[in-house]
Amino acid sequence: MLTLIENLNTEQLNQLPEGFNNNIIWNLAHLTAVQQALCYKRSGLQPIVQDKYVTPFLPGTKPDSFIDSNEVETIKSLLISSLDEFESDYKKGFFSTYTPVVTRYGVALDNIDDAVNFLPFHEGFHTAYIMALKRLV
């Protein structure tokens, strides 16, 4: 994912093409936000990522401000570091409880393993969306 956007500048990452509801950097932050919500929040745990990188990027939101280059770098870093920390927490057994949910795609997530298996599907969907946006910026 990061390789896909490595040649784009901050303005391009923030550009909102006509007919789209979000931009590339929103999509990137959204991946971390959803991972935090589906894995930590649904397990009754505090997300490991600051709320300013979760709540504004959850499903149903859209970009509401320009994200500067420092924040872009933080979002890129969180995409990797949050997954690394999640893996460590998972191995430690932190996710013993889970509140089931059916995603907007109709996928039932009944436990943390279902959530983990859903994340690559979700990332693939947003990778395609980022690829479409990239062609327009």
PDB file of N, CA and C in Angstrom, residues 9-59:
ATOM      1  N   ASN A   9       2.610  13.499  -3.703  1.00  0.00           N
ATOM      2  CA  ASN A   9       2.903  14.540  -2.718  1.00  0.00           C
ATOM      3  C   ASN A   9       1.692  14.766  -1.812  1.00  0.00           C
ATOM      4  N   THR A  10       1.876  15.602  -0.818  1.00  0.00           N
ATOM      5  CA  THR A  10       0.829  15.847   0.177  1.00  0.00           C
ATOM      6  C   THR A  10      -0.441  16.391  -0.462  1.00  0.00           C
ATOM      7  N   GLU A  11      -0.293  17.277  -1.433  1.00  0.00           N
ATOM      8  CA  GLU A  11      -1.466  17.830  -2.112  1.00  0.00           C
ATOM      9  C   GLU A  11      -2.231  16.741  -2.857  1.00  0.00           C
ATOM     10  N   GLN A  12      -1.514  15.866  -3.528  1.00  0.00           N
ATOM     11  CA  GLN A  12      -2.174  14.774  -4.255  1.00  0.00           C
ATOM     12  C   GLN A  12      -2.881  13.821  -3.295  1.00  0.00           C
ATOM     13  N   LEU A  13      -2.261  13.538  -2.165  1.00  0.00           N
ATOM     14  CA  LEU A  13      -2.874  12.643  -1.178  1.00  0.00           C
ATOM     15  C   LEU A  13      -4.163  13.226  -0.613  1.00  0.00           C
ATOM     16  N   ASN A  14      -4.249  14.553  -0.556  1.00  0.00           N
ATOM     17  CA  ASN A  14      -5.409  15.250  -0.012  1.00  0.00           C
ATOM     18  C   ASN A  14      -6.452  15.611  -1.061  1.00  0.00           C
ATOM     19  N   GLN A  15      -6.109  15.483  -2.322  1.00  0.00           N
ATOM     20  CA  GLN A  15      -7.021  15.888  -3.389  1.00  0.00           C
ATOM     21  C   GLN A  15      -8.287  15.040  -3.373  1.00  0.00           C
ATOM     22  N   LEU A  16      -9.418  15.698  -3.517  1.00  0.00           N
ATOM     23  CA  LEU A  16     -10.713  15.018  -3.523  1.00  0.00           C
ATOM     24  C   LEU A  16     -11.332  15.176  -4.922  1.00  0.00           C
ATOM     25  N   PRO A  17     -11.103  14.193  -5.785  1.00  0.00           N
ATOM     26  CA  PRO A  17     -11.630  14.299  -7.154  1.00  0.00           C
ATOM     27  C   PRO A  17     -13.153  14.355  -7.177  1.00  0.00           C
ATOM     28  N   GLU A  18     -13.668  15.037  -8.168  1.00  0.00           N
ATOM     29  CA  GLU A  18     -15.116  15.137  -8.326  1.00  0.00           C
ATOM     30  C   GLU A  18     -15.713  13.735  -8.440  1.00  0.00           C
ATOM     31  N   GLY A  19     -16.810  13.530  -7.749  1.00  0.00           N
ATOM     32  CA  GLY A  19     -17.495  12.244  -7.779  1.00  0.00           C
ATOM     33  C   GLY A  19     -17.039  11.276  -6.694  1.00  0.00           C
ATOM     34  N   PHE A  20     -16.018  11.647  -5.928  1.00  0.00           N
ATOM     35  CA  PHE A  20     -15.520  10.799  -4.840  1.00  0.00           C
ATOM     36  C   PHE A  20     -15.856  11.434  -3.495  1.00  0.00           C
ATOM     37  N   ASN A  21     -16.047  10.591  -2.483  1.00  0.00           N
ATOM     38  CA  ASN A  21     -16.372  11.074  -1.138  1.00  0.00           C
ATOM     39  C   ASN A  21     -15.154  11.209  -0.240  1.00  0.00           C
ATOM     40  N   ASN A  22     -14.031  10.659  -0.668  1.00  0.00           N
ATOM     41  CA  ASN A  22     -12.840  10.722   0.157  1.00  0.00           C
ATOM     42  C   ASN A  22     -11.597  10.761  -0.718  1.00  0.00           C
ATOM     43  N   ASN A  23     -10.461  10.910  -0.079  1.00  0.00           N
ATOM     44  CA  ASN A  23      -9.199  11.030  -0.805  1.00  0.00           C
ATOM     45  C   ASN A  23      -8.242   9.905  -0.400  1.00  0.00           C
ATOM     46  N   ILE A  24      -7.056   9.936  -0.957  1.00  0.00           N
ATOM     47  CA  ILE A  24      -6.107   8.843  -0.724  1.00  0.00           C
ATOM     48  C   ILE A  24      -5.672   8.773   0.728  1.00  0.00           C
ATOM     49  N   ILE A  25      -5.331   9.900   1.327  1.00  0.00           N
ATOM     50  CA  ILE A  25      -4.838   9.853   2.708  1.00  0.00           C
ATOM     51  C   ILE A  25      -5.955   9.445   3.668  1.00  0.00           C
ATOM     52  N   TRP A  26      -7.200   9.830   3.375  1.00  0.00           N
ATOM     53  CA  TRP A  26      -8.316   9.374   4.200  1.00  0.00           C
ATOM     54  C   TRP A  26      -8.400   7.850   4.136  1.00  0.00           C
ATOM     55  N   ASN A  27      -8.301   7.279   2.945  1.00  0.00           N
ATOM     56  CA  ASN A  27      -8.372   5.826   2.790  1.00  0.00           C
ATOM     57  C   ASN A  27      -7.269   5.126   3.573  1.00  0.00           C
ATOM     58  N   LEU A  28      -6.076   5.683   3.538  1.00  0.00           N
ATOM     59  CA  LEU A  28      -4.958   5.079   4.259  1.00  0.00           C
ATOM     60  C   LEU A  28      -5.213   5.110   5.772  1.00  0.00           C
ATOM     61  N   ALA A  29      -5.639   6.266   6.269  1.00  0.00           N
ATOM     62  CA  ALA A  29      -5.942   6.383   7.700  1.00  0.00           C
ATOM     63  C   ALA A  29      -7.133   5.503   8.077  1.00  0.00           C
ATOM     64  N   HIS A  30      -8.074   5.375   7.175  1.00  0.00           N
ATOM     65  CA  HIS A  30      -9.265   4.549   7.405  1.00  0.00           C
ATOM     66  C   HIS A  30      -8.892   3.094   7.695  1.00  0.00           C
ATOM     67  N   LEU A  31      -7.881   2.585   7.026  1.00  0.00           N
ATOM     68  CA  LEU A  31      -7.461   1.197   7.254  1.00  0.00           C
ATOM     69  C   LEU A  31      -7.018   0.989   8.701  1.00  0.00           C
ATOM     70  N   THR A  32      -6.260   1.918   9.231  1.00  0.00           N
ATOM     71  CA  THR A  32      -5.836   1.822  10.634  1.00  0.00           C
ATOM     72  C   THR A  32      -7.023   2.008  11.561  1.00  0.00           C
ATOM     73  N   ALA A  33      -7.882   2.973  11.256  1.00  0.00           N
ATOM     74  CA  ALA A  33      -9.047   3.233  12.106  1.00  0.00           C
ATOM     75  C   ALA A  33      -9.949   2.011  12.216  1.00  0.00           C
ATOM     76  N   VAL A  34     -10.205   1.361  11.095  1.00  0.00           N
ATOM     77  CA  VAL A  34     -11.079   0.179  11.107  1.00  0.00           C
ATOM     78  C   VAL A  34     -10.417  -0.964  11.861  1.00  0.00           C
ATOM     79  N   GLN A  35      -9.130  -1.142  11.672  1.00  0.00           N
ATOM     80  CA  GLN A  35      -8.417  -2.190  12.405  1.00  0.00           C
ATOM     81  C   GLN A  35      -8.527  -1.951  13.911  1.00  0.00           C
ATOM     82  N   GLN A  36      -8.377  -0.723  14.330  1.00  0.00           N
ATOM     83  CA  GLN A  36      -8.484  -0.385  15.748  1.00  0.00           C
ATOM     84  C   GLN A  36      -9.901  -0.619  16.272  1.00  0.00           C
ATOM     85  N   ALA A  37     -10.890  -0.215  15.475  1.00  0.00           N
ATOM     86  CA  ALA A  37     -12.279  -0.376  15.893  1.00  0.00           C
ATOM     87  C   ALA A  37     -12.700  -1.839  15.938  1.00  0.00           C
ATOM     88  N   LEU A  38     -12.374  -2.592  14.889  1.00  0.00           N
ATOM     89  CA  LEU A  38     -12.809  -3.991  14.832  1.00  0.00           C
ATOM     90  C   LEU A  38     -12.056  -4.887  15.809  1.00  0.00           C
ATOM     91  N   CYS A  39     -10.800  -4.589  16.044  1.00  0.00           N
ATOM     92  CA  CYS A  39     -10.008  -5.468  16.902  1.00  0.00           C
ATOM     93  C   CYS A  39     -10.017  -5.017  18.362  1.00  0.00           C
ATOM     94  N   TYR A  40      -9.691  -3.791  18.615  1.00  0.00           N
ATOM     95  CA  TYR A  40      -9.587  -3.321  19.996  1.00  0.00           C
ATOM     96  C   TYR A  40     -10.940  -2.939  20.592  1.00  0.00           C
ATOM     97  N   LYS A  41     -11.636  -2.019  19.940  1.00  0.00           N
ATOM     98  CA  LYS A  41     -12.898  -1.542  20.504  1.00  0.00           C
ATOM     99  C   LYS A  41     -13.914  -2.664  20.663  1.00  0.00           C
ATOM    100  N   ARG A  42     -14.055  -3.526  19.659  1.00  0.00           N
ATOM    101  CA  ARG A  42     -15.046  -4.607  19.748  1.00  0.00           C
ATOM    102  C   ARG A  42     -14.632  -5.665  20.770  1.00  0.00           C
ATOM    103  N   SER A  43     -13.371  -5.631  21.174  1.00  0.00           N
ATOM    104  CA  SER A  43     -12.898  -6.528  22.229  1.00  0.00           C
ATOM    105  C   SER A  43     -12.939  -5.861  23.598  1.00  0.00           C
ATOM    106  N   GLY A  44     -13.506  -4.668  23.652  1.00  0.00           N
ATOM    107  CA  GLY A  44     -13.616  -3.945  24.914  1.00  0.00           C
ATOM    108  C   GLY A  44     -12.301  -3.340  25.380  1.00  0.00           C
ATOM    109  N   LEU A  45     -11.371  -3.155  24.461  1.00  0.00           N
ATOM    110  CA  LEU A  45     -10.053  -2.615  24.792  1.00  0.00           C
ATOM    111  C   LEU A  45      -9.889  -1.204  24.238  1.00  0.00           C
ATOM    112  N   GLN A  46      -9.032  -0.447  24.873  1.00  0.00           N
ATOM    113  CA  GLN A  46      -8.698   0.893  24.397  1.00  0.00           C
ATOM    114  C   GLN A  46      -7.819   0.772  23.153  1.00  0.00           C
ATOM    115  N   PRO A  47      -8.163   1.461  22.075  1.00  0.00           N
ATOM    116  CA  PRO A  47      -7.290   1.436  20.893  1.00  0.00           C
ATOM    117  C   PRO A  47      -5.880   1.917  21.250  1.00  0.00           C
ATOM    118  N   ILE A  48      -4.906   1.406  20.542  1.00  0.00           N
ATOM    119  CA  ILE A  48      -3.517   1.784  20.797  1.00  0.00           C
ATOM    120  C   ILE A  48      -3.124   3.018  19.997  1.00  0.00           C
ATOM    121  N   VAL A  49      -3.972   3.427  19.075  1.00  0.00           N
ATOM    122  CA  VAL A  49      -3.746   4.604  18.242  1.00  0.00           C
ATOM    123  C   VAL A  49      -4.571   5.753  18.818  1.00  0.00           C
ATOM    124  N   GLN A  50      -3.989   6.951  18.831  1.00  0.00           N
ATOM    125  CA  GLN A  50      -4.706   8.126  19.327  1.00  0.00           C
ATOM    126  C   GLN A  50      -6.023   8.297  18.586  1.00  0.00           C
ATOM    127  N   ASP A  51      -7.035   8.746  19.300  1.00  0.00           N
ATOM    128  CA  ASP A  51      -8.368   8.886  18.731  1.00  0.00           C
ATOM    129  C   ASP A  51      -8.398   9.795  17.501  1.00  0.00           C
ATOM    130  N   LYS A  52      -7.505  10.783  17.433  1.00  0.00           N
ATOM    131  CA  LYS A  52      -7.515  11.683  16.274  1.00  0.00           C
ATOM    132  C   LYS A  52      -7.148  10.967  14.978  1.00  0.00           C
ATOM    133  N   TYR A  53      -6.642   9.733  15.100  1.00  0.00           N
ATOM    134  CA  TYR A  53      -6.340   8.912  13.923  1.00  0.00           C
ATOM    135  C   TYR A  53      -7.348   7.768  13.761  1.00  0.00           C
ATOM    136  N   VAL A  54      -8.384   7.769  14.595  1.00  0.00           N
ATOM    137  CA  VAL A  54      -9.405   6.730  14.508  1.00  0.00           C
ATOM    138  C   VAL A  54     -10.763   7.341  14.148  1.00  0.00           C
ATOM    139  N   THR A  55     -11.350   8.076  15.055  1.00  0.00           N
ATOM    140  CA  THR A  55     -12.716   8.575  14.884  1.00  0.00           C
ATOM    141  C   THR A  55     -12.950   9.329  13.569  1.00  0.00           C
ATOM    142  N   PRO A  56     -12.053  10.244  13.153  1.00  0.00           N
ATOM    143  CA  PRO A  56     -12.323  10.972  11.899  1.00  0.00           C
ATOM    144  C   PRO A  56     -12.244  10.115  10.632  1.00  0.00           C
ATOM    145  N   PHE A  57     -11.809   8.874  10.773  1.00  0.00           N
ATOM    146  CA  PHE A  57     -11.595   8.017   9.606  1.00  0.00           C
ATOM    147  C   PHE A  57     -12.443   6.743   9.632  1.00  0.00           C
ATOM    148  N   LEU A  58     -13.404   6.689  10.518  1.00  0.00           N
ATOM    149  CA  LEU A  58     -14.277   5.518  10.596  1.00  0.00           C
ATOM    150  C   LEU A  58     -15.285   5.530   9.452  1.00  0.00           C
ATOM    151  N   PRO A  59     -15.921   4.390   9.186  1.00  0.00           N
ATOM    152  CA  PRO A  59     -16.943   4.350   8.136  1.00  0.00           C
ATOM    153  C   PRO A  59     -17.987   5.443   8.352  1.00  0.00           C
TER     154      PRO A  59
END
